[in-house]
Coordinates of C-alpha atoms in Angstrom, one line a residue:
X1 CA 13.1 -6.7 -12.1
X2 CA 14.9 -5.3 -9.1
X3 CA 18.1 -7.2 -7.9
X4 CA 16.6 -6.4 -4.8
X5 CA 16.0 -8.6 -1.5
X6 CA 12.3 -8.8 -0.5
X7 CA 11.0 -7.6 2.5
X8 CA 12.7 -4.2 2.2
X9 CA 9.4 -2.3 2.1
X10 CA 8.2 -4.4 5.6
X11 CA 4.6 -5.1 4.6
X12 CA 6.4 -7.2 1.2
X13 CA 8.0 -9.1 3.9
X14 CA 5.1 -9.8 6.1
X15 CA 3.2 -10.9 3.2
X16 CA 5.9 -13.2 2.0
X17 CA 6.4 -14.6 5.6
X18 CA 2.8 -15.2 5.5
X19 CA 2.8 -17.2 2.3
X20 CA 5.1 -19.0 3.3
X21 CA 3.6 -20.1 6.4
X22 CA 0.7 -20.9 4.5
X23 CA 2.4 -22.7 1.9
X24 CA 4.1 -25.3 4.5
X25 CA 1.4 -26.1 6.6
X26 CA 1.6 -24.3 9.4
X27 CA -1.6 -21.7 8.8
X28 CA -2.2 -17.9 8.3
X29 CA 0.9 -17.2 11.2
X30 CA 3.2 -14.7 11.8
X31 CA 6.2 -17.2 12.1
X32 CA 9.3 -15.1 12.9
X33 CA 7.1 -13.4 16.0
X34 CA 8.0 -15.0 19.5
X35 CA 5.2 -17.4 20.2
X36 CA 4.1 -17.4 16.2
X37 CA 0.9 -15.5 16.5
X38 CA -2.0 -15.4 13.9
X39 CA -1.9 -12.6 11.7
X40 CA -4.5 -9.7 11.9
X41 CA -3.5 -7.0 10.4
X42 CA -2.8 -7.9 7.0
X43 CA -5.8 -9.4 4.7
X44 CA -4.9 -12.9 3.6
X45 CA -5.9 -12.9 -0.1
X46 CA -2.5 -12.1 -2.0
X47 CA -0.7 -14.2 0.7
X48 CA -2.6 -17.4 -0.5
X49 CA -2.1 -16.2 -3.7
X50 CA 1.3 -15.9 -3.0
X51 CA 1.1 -18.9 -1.2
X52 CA -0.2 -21.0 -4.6
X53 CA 3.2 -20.0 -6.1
X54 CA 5.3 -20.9 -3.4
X55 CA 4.1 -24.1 -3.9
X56 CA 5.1 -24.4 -7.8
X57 CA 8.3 -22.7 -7.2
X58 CA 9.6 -23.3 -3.5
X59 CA 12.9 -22.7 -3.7
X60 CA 13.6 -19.4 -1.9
X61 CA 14.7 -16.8 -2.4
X62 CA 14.7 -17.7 -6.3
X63 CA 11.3 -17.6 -6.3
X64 CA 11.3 -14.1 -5.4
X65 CA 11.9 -13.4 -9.4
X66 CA 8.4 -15.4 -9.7
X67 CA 6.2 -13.2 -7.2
X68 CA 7.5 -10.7 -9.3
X69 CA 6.8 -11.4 -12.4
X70 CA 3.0 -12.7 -11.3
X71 CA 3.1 -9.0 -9.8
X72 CA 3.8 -7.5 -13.7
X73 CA 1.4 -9.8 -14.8
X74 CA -1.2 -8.6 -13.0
X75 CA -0.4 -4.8 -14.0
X76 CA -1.1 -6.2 -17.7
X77 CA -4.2 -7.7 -17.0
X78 CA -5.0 -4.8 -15.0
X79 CA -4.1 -2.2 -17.8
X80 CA -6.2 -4.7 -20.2
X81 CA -9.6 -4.7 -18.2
X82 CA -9.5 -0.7 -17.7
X83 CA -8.7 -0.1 -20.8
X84 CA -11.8 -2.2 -22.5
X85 CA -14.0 -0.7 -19.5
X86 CA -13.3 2.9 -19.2
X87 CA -11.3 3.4 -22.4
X88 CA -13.9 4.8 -24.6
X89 CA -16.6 5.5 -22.1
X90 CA -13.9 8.1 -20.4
X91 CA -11.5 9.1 -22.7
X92 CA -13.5 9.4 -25.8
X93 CA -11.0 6.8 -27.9
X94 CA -10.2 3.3 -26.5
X95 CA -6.5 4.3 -27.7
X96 CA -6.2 7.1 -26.2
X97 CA -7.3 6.0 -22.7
X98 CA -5.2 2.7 -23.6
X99 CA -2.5 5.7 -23.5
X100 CA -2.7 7.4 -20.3
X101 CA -3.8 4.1 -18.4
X102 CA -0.9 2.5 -19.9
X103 CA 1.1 5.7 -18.9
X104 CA -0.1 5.8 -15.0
X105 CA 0.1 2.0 -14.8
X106 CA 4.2 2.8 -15.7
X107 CA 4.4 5.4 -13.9
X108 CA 7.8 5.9 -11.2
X109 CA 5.9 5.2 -8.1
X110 CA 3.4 2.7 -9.9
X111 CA 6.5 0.6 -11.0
X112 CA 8.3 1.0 -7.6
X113 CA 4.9 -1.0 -5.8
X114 CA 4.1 -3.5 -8.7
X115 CA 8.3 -4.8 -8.2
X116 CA 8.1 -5.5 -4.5
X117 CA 5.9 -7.8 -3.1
X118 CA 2.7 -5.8 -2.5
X119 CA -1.1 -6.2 -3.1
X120 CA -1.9 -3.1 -5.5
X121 CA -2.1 -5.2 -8.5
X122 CA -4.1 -7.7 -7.5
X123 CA -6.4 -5.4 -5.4
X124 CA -6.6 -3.3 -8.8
X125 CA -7.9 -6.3 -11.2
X126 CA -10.0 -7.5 -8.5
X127 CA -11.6 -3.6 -8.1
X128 CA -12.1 -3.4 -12.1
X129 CA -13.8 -6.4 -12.8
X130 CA -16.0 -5.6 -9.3
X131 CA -16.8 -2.1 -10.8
X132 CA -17.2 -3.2 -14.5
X133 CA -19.5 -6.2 -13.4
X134 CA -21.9 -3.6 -11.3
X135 CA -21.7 -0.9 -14.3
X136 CA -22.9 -4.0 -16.8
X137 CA -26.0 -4.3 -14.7
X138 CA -27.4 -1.0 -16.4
X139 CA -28.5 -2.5 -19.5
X140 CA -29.5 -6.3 -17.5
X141 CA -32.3 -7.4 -16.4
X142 CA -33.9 -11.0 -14.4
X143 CA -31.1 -13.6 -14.0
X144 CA -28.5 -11.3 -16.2
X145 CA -28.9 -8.3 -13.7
X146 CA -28.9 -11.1 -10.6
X147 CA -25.9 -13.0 -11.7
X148 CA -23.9 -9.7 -12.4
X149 CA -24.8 -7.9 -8.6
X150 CA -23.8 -11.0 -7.1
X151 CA -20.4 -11.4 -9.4
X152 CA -19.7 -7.5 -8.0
X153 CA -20.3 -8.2 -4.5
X154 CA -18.4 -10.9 -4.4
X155 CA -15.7 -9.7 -6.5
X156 CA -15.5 -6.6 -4.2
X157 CA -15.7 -8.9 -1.2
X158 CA -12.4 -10.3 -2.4
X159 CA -11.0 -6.5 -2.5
X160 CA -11.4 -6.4 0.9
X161 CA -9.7 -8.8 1.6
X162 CA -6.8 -8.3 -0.6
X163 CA -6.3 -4.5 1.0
X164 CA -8.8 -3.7 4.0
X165 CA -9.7 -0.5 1.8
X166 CA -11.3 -2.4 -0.4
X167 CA -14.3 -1.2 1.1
X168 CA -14.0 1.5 -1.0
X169 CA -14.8 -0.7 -4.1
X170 CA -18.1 -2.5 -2.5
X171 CA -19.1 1.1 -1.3
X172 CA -18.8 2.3 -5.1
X173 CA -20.9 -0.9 -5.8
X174 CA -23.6 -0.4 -4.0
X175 CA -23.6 3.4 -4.7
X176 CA -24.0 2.8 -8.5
X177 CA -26.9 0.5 -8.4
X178 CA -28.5 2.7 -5.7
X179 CA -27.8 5.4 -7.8
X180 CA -29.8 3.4 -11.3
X181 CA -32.6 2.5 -8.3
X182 CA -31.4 -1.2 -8.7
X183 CA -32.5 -1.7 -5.0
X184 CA -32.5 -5.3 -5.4
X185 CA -29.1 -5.7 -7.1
X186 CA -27.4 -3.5 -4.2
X187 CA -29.4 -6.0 -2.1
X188 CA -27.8 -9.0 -3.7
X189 CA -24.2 -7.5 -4.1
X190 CA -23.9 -6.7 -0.8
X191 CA -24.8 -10.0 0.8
X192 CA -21.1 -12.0 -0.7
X193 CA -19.3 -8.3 0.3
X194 CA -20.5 -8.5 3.4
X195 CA -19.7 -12.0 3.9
X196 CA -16.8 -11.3 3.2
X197 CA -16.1 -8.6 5.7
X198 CA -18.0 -10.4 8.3
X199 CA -15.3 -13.3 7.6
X200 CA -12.2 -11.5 8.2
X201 CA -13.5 -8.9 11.1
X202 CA -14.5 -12.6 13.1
X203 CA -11.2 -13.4 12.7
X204 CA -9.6 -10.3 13.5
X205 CA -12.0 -10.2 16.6
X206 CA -11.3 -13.7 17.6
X207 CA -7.6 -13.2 17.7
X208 CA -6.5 -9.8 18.7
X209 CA -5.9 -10.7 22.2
X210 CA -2.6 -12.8 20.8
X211 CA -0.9 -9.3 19.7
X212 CA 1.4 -7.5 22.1
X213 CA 0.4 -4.2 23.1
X214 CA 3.6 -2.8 22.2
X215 CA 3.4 -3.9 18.7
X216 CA -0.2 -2.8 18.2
X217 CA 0.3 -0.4 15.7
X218 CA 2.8 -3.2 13.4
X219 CA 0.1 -6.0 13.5
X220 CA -2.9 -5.0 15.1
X221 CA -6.1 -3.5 13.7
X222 CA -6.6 -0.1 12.1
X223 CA -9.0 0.2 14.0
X224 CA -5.8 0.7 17.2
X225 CA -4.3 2.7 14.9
X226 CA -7.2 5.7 14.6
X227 CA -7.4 5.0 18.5
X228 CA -3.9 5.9 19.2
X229 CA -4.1 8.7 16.1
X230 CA -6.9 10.5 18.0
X231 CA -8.5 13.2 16.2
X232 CA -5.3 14.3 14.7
X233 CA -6.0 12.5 11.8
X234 CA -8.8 15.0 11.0
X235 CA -7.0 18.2 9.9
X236 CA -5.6 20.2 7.1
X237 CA -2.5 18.3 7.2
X238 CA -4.7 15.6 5.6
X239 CA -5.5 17.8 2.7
X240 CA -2.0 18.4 1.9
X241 CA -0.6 14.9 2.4
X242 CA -3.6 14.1 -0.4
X243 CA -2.1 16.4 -2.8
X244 CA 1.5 16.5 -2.3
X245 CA 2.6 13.0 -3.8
X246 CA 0.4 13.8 -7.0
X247 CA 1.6 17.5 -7.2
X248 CA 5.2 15.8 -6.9
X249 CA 4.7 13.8 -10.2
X250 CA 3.1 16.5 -12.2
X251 CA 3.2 19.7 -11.5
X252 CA 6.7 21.3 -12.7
X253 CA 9.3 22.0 -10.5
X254 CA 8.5 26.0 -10.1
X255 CA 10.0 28.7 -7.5
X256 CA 8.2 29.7 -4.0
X257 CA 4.5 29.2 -4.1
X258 CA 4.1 28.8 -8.0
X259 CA 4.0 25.5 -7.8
X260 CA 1.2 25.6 -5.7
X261 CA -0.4 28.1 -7.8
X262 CA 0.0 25.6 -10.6
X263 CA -1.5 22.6 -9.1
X264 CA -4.9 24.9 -8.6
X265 CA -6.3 24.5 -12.1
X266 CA -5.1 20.6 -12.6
X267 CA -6.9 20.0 -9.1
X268 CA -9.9 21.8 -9.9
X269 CA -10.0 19.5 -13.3
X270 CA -9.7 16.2 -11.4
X271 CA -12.0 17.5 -8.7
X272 CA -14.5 17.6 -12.0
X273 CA -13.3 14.7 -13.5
X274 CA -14.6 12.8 -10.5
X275 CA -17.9 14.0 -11.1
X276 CA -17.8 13.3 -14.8
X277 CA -16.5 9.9 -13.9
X278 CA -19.0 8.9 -11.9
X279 CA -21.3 9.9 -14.6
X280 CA -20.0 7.8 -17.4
X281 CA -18.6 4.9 -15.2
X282 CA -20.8 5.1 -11.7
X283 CA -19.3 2.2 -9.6
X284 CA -15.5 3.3 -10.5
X285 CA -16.8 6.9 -9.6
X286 CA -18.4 6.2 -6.7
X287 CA -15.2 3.9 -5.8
X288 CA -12.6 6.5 -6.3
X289 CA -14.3 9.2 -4.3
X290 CA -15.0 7.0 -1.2
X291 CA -11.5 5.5 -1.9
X292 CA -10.3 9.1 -1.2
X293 CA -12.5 10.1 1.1
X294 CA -10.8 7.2 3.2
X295 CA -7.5 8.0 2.9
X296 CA -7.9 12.2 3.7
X297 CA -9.0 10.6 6.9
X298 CA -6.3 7.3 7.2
X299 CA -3.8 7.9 9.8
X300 CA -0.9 7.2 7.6
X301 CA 0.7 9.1 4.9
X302 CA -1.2 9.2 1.8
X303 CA 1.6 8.3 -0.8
X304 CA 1.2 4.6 -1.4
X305 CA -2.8 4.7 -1.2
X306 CA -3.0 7.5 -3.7
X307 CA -0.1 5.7 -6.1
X308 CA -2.2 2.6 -5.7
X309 CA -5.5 4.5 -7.4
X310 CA -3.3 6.1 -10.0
X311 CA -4.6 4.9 -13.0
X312 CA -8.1 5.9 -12.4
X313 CA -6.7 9.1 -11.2
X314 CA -5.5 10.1 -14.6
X315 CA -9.2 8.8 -16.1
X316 CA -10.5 11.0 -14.0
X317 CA -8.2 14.2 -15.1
X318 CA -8.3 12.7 -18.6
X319 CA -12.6 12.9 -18.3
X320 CA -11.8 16.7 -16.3
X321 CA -10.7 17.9 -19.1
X322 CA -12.9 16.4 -21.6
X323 CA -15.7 18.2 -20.2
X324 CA -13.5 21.5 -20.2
X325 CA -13.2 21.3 -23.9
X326 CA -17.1 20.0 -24.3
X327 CA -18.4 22.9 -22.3
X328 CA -16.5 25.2 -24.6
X329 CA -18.2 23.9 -28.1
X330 CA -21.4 24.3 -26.2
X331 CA -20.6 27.8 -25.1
X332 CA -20.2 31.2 -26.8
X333 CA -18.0 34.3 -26.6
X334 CA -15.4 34.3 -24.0
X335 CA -16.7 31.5 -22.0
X336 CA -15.9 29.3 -25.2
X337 CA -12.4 31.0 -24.8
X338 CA -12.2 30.5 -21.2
X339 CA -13.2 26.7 -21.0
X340 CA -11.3 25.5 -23.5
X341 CA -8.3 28.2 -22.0
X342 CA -8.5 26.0 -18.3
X343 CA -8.7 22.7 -20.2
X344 CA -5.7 22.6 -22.5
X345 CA -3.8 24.6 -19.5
X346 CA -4.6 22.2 -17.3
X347 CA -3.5 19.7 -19.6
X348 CA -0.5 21.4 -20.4
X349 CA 0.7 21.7 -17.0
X350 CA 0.2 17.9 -16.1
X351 CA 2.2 17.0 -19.3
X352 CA 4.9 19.7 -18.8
X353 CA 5.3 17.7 -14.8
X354 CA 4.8 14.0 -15.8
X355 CA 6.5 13.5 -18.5
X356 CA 10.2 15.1 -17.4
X357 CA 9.5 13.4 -14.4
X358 CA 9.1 9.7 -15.7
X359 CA 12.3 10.5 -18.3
X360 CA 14.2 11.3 -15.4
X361 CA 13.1 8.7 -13.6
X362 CA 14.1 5.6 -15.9
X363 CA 17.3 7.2 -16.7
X364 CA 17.9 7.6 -13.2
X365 CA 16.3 3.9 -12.3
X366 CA 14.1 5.7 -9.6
X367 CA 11.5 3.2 -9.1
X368 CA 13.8 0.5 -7.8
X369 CA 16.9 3.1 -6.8
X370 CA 14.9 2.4 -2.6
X371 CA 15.0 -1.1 -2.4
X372 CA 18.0 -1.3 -4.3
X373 CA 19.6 0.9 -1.7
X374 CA 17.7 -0.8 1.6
X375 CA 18.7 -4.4 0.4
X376 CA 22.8 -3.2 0.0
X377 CA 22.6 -2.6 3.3
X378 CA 21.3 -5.7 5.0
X379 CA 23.2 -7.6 2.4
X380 CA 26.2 -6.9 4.9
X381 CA 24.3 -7.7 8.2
X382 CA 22.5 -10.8 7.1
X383 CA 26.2 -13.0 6.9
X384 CA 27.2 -12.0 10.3
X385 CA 23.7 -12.8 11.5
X386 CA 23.5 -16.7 9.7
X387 CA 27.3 -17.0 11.4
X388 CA 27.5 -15.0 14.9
X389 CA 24.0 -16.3 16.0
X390 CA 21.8 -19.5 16.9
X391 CA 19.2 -20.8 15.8
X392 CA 17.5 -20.6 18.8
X393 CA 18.6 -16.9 19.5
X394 CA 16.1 -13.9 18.6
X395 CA 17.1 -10.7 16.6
X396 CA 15.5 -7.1 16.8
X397 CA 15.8 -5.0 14.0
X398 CA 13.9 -2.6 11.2
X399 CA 11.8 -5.2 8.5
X400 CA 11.7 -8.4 11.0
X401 CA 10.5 -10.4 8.1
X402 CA 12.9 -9.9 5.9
X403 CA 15.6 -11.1 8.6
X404 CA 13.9 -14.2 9.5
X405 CA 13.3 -15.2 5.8
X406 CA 16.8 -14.8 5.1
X407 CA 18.5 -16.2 7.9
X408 CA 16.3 -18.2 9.5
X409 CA 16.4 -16.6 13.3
X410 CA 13.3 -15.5 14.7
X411 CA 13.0 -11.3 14.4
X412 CA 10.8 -8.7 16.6
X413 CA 10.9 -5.0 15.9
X414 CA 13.6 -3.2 17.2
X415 CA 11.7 0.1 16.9
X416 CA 7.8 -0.1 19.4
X417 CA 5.8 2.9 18.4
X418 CA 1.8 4.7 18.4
X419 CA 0.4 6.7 15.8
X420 CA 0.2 10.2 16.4
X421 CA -2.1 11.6 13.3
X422 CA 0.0 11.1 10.6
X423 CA 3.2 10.6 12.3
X424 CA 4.6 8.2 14.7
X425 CA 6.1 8.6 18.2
X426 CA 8.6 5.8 20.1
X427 CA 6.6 4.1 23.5
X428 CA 10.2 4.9 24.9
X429 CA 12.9 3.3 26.0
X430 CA 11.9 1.3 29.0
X431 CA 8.6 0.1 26.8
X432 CA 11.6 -0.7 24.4
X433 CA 13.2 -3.5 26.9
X434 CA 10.2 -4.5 28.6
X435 CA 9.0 -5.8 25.2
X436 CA 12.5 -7.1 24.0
X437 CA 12.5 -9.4 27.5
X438 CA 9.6 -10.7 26.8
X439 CA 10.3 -11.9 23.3
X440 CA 13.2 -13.1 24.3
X441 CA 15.2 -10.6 22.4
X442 CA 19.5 -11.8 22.5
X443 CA 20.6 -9.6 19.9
X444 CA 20.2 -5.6 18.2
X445 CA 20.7 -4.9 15.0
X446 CA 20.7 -0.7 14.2
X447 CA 21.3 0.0 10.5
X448 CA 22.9 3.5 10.9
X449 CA 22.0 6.8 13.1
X450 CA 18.5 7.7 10.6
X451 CA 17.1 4.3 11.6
X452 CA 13.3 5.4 13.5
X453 CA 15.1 3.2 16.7
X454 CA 17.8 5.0 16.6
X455 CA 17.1 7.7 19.5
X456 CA 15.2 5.2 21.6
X457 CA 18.2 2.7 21.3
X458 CA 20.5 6.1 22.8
X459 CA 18.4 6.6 25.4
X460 CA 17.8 3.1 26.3
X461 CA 21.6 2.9 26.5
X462 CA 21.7 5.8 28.8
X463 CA 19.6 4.5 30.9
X464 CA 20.1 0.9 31.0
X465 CA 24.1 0.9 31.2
X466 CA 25.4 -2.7 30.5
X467 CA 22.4 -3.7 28.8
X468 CA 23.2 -3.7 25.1
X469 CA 27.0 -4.6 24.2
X470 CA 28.5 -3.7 21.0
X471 CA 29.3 -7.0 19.1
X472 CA 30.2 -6.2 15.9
X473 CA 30.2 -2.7 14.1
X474 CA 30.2 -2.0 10.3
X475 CA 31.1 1.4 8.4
X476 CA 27.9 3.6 8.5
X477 CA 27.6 3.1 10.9
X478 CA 26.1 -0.1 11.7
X479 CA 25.9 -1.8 14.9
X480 CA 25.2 -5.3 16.4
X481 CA 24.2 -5.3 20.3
X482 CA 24.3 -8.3 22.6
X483 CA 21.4 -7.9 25.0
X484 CA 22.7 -8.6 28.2
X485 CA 20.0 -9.8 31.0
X486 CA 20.7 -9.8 35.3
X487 CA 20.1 -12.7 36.6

C-alpha cells in the first residue's frame, strides 16, 4: 500500500471522482468539469463498484486505503480463478501454473496498476470467469450448455463495461463456441454482450454533444481519438510499442542490438504459445489474440494494455514452451536437439530478464516509486490551493480530478491536446485560452518545466502578455498563475 495520493495516474482520479458522484446522489457526472457533464469516456462498472464502497467507508481520503485493498483483493481472486482454469490445462501442473500466474500477477508493473485506483483487476476476474464459463460449454449440453453461453455473454458484457476493450473477451467468446460449432451458444452469449454494448454506446451517443471539443481526446470517445490519430496508428511503430514494455521486463539488459536478438526466440515461443493456448483453453485464446490484435492498432502506447493481459501472457509463453519440449520427445536426431535447444533457451532467457528485474524492483520499491513521486509534488500545491483560492474559483492543472477531490475547487486541464498516432500534440496556445475562458478558468497551476503544458503555457505567455500573473512560485520550479481577463 502506497502512501500515495489518488488520482496521480489521471484515469484513478476520474474514476474516483466518478464514484463519488455516484455515491452522493448526483449520477454518473464529471463533477469538477465546468457545467458537470456526464461522463463518456470511461465505462461505469468499477466506478459503481467503487461507488458501493464509498458508501460503507465515506470518509475521504481514508477510504482510499479501502479501494485499495478491494483492488489486492481482486488480484487474489483473480490469481485463484486462473489458476483452477488454466493451471493444469496450460502448464501441465496446477502448481506450476499457480507459480508463474502468481509470478505475473506480482509482477513490477502488475503491482504498480493493482495499487492505484484502476480497473485491471476487476476487468481480469470478470474476463476469467467469462472465458472459463464459455470453455465449460464443451462438455454441456440442453439447459447446462444454455445457462453457461448466457453466464459468458453476460459476464463478458460486464467486461465491456468495466474497460471498453473488453470486447476482446466477448470476441474470444464467441470465437470458442464458433470454433466447437456451438452456433446456438454463440447465439445466446452474444445477445446479454451485446446488450450490454448497445447500453453504454446509447449512452455515449446520447451525450457526446456535452463534451468540449478541446477536451475530446480527455473524455470523449475512442472513437475521436482514431479520428484525430488518422492512419498513423497503423504502422511499424505499433509493432515495437507491442514488444518493448515486455522485452523491458524480460529480456536481459544486453549491449547494441543483442537484446533485440534475444527477444527473437522468447517472441517466437509466445507467438506459439498463443496458438497452443487457444488449443487447450479456446475462449482465453481467442481473447488474448483479439485483445492484442486491438491494441497493435490502439492509438495509445501499449504499456498499460499489455501489463493488464500479463498473466495470460506468461500462460501463453509457459504453453510456448511446453510444446517446444513436446515436439522434441516426438522427434528424432537433431530436431529432438533443436526443439528442446529453442525451448529451454527461450526459457532461459525470460528467467535470466524477469527475475533480476522483479529483485531489483522490490528492493528498489519500483512499483509505487511514480506515484509516490507524483503525489510529493502536489502535496506542496494542494495547501496553497485550499488557502489562496475560493470556492467558487476554477483551477487548471495536470490530473484535474485529483485537485478537485482534494481541495474541493472545481479543475479543467491545463494541457488541450489531439492524438497524433501514438503521440500527442498541443491544440496551441490560443485553443489554450479560448478553452480556459470558457470554463471559467481564474487560476494555473504548472508543476515544473517537463509538465506536457509546459511549452504551450510559454507560448501563450508570449503571446498573451498580461494574461497569466505569477502568484506564487515553489522550488522546481513550480508556478501558480492568476488568469487575468479584459473587461
Amino acid at each position: 500500500m502506497p502512501h500515495a495520493l489518488a488520482g496521480v495516474f489521471y484515469d484513478d482520479g476520474v474514476y474516483l471522482a466518478l464514484a463519488k458522484s455516484l455515491a452522493e446522489g448526483h449520477g454518473y457526472r464529471l463533477l469538477y468539469l465546468p457545467g458537470a457533464p456526464v461522463s463518456i469516456h470511461y465505462p461505469p462498472l468499477y466506478p459503481l463498484f467503487l461507488a458501493g464502497l464509498w458508501k460503507l467507508a465515506p470518509a475521504f481520503p481514508a477510504n482510499v486505503q479501502v479501494f485499495r485493498a478491494a483492488n489486492a483483493v481482486l488480484m487474489g481472486v483473480f490469481v485463484a480463478l486462473a489458476t483452477a482454469y488454466l493451471g493444469e490445462r496450460v502448464a501441465g501442473r496446477r502448481s506450476l501454473g499457480a507459480l508463474l500466474i502468481a509470478a505475473s500477477a506480482t509482477a513490477i508493473p502488475m503491482v504498480a496498476v493493482a495499487t492505484v485506483l484502476f480497473a485491471e483487476p476487476l476487468f481480469l476476474v470478470l474476463a476469467a470467469l467469462a472465458c472459463w464459463a464459455a470453455d465449460a460449454t464443451r462438455d454441456a449440453d440442453g439447459t447446462r450448455e444454455t445457462s453457461l453461453a448466457l453466464a459468458a455473454g453476460a459476464l463478458a458484457g460486464l467486461a465491456i463495461l468495466t474497460r471498453t476493450i473488453g470486447v476482446a473477451v466477448a470476441a474470444g467468446v464467441v470465437l470458442a463456441l464458433l470454433a466447437r460449432r456451438k452456433v446456438r451458444a454463440a447465439v445466446l452469449a452474444v445477445l446479454p454482450a451485446g446488450l450490454c454494448a448497445a447500453g453504454w454506446l446509447a449512452w455515449v451517443a446520447t451525450h457526446r454533444s456535452a463534451v468540449d471539443p478541446a477536451t475530446a481526446a480527455n473524455y470523449g470517445t475512442y472513437g475521436d481519438l482514431m479520428t484525430q490519430s488518422g492512419l498513423g496508428w497503423l504502422s511499424f511503430r505499433s509493432l515495437l510499442d507491442l514488444s518493448r514494455p515486455l522485452g523491458a521486463m524480460t529480456v536481459p539488459l544486453l549491449p547494441g542490438g543483442l537484446g533485440a536478438l534475444a527477444a527473437v526466440l522468447p517472441l517466437a515461443l509466445l507467438v506459439a504459445g498463443l496458438v497452443e493456448l487457444a488449443r487447450r483453453a479456446p475462449a482465453t485464446g481467442y481473447m488474448l489474440a483479439t485483445y492484442l490484435l486491438i491494441v497493435a492498432v490502439w492509438p495509445y502506447p501499449a504499456d498499460r494494455f499489455l501489463v493488464a493481459v500479463l498473466p495470460w501472457l506468461a500462460l501463453a509463453f509457459s504453453a510456448g514452451v511446453r510444446a517446444s519440449l513436446a515436439r522434441a520427445g516426438r522427434a528424432t536426431g537433431w530436431r529432438r536437439g533443436a526443439h528442446r535447444s529453442l525451448g529451454l533457451a527461450g526459457a532461459t532467457i525470460v528467467c535470466a530478464g524477469f527475475v533480476p528485474y522483479q529483485l531489483r524492483g522490490f528492493l528498489r520499491g519500483w512499483a509505487t516509486a511514480e506515484q509516490r513521486g507524483i503525489s510529493a509534488t502536489f502535496e506542496r500545491v494542494l495547501p496553497w490551493i485550499r488557502e489562496a483560492t475560493d470556492s467558487s474559483d476554477v483551477i487548471a492543472g495536470e490530473d484535474e480530478a485529483l485537485l478537485w477531490l482534494y481541495t474541493g475547487r472545481r479543475a479543467v486541464p491545463s494541457y488541450v491536446w489531439r492524438s497524433r498516432g501514438r503521440s500527442s500534440e498541443s491544440l496551441g496556445a490560443d485553443s489554450l485560452r479560448a478553452y480556459f475562458d470558457r470554463s471559467g478558468v481564474t487560476h494555473v497551476i504548472l508543476t515544473g518545466p517537463g509538465s506536457d503544458a509546459a511549452p504551450t503555457l510559454d507560448a501563450m505567455l508570449a503571446r498573451y502578455p498580461g494574461y497569466l500573473n505569477p502568484v506564487q512560485v515553489w522550488s522546481g520550479p513550480m508556478i501558480a498563475f492568476r488568469v487575468a481577463r479584459a473587461p
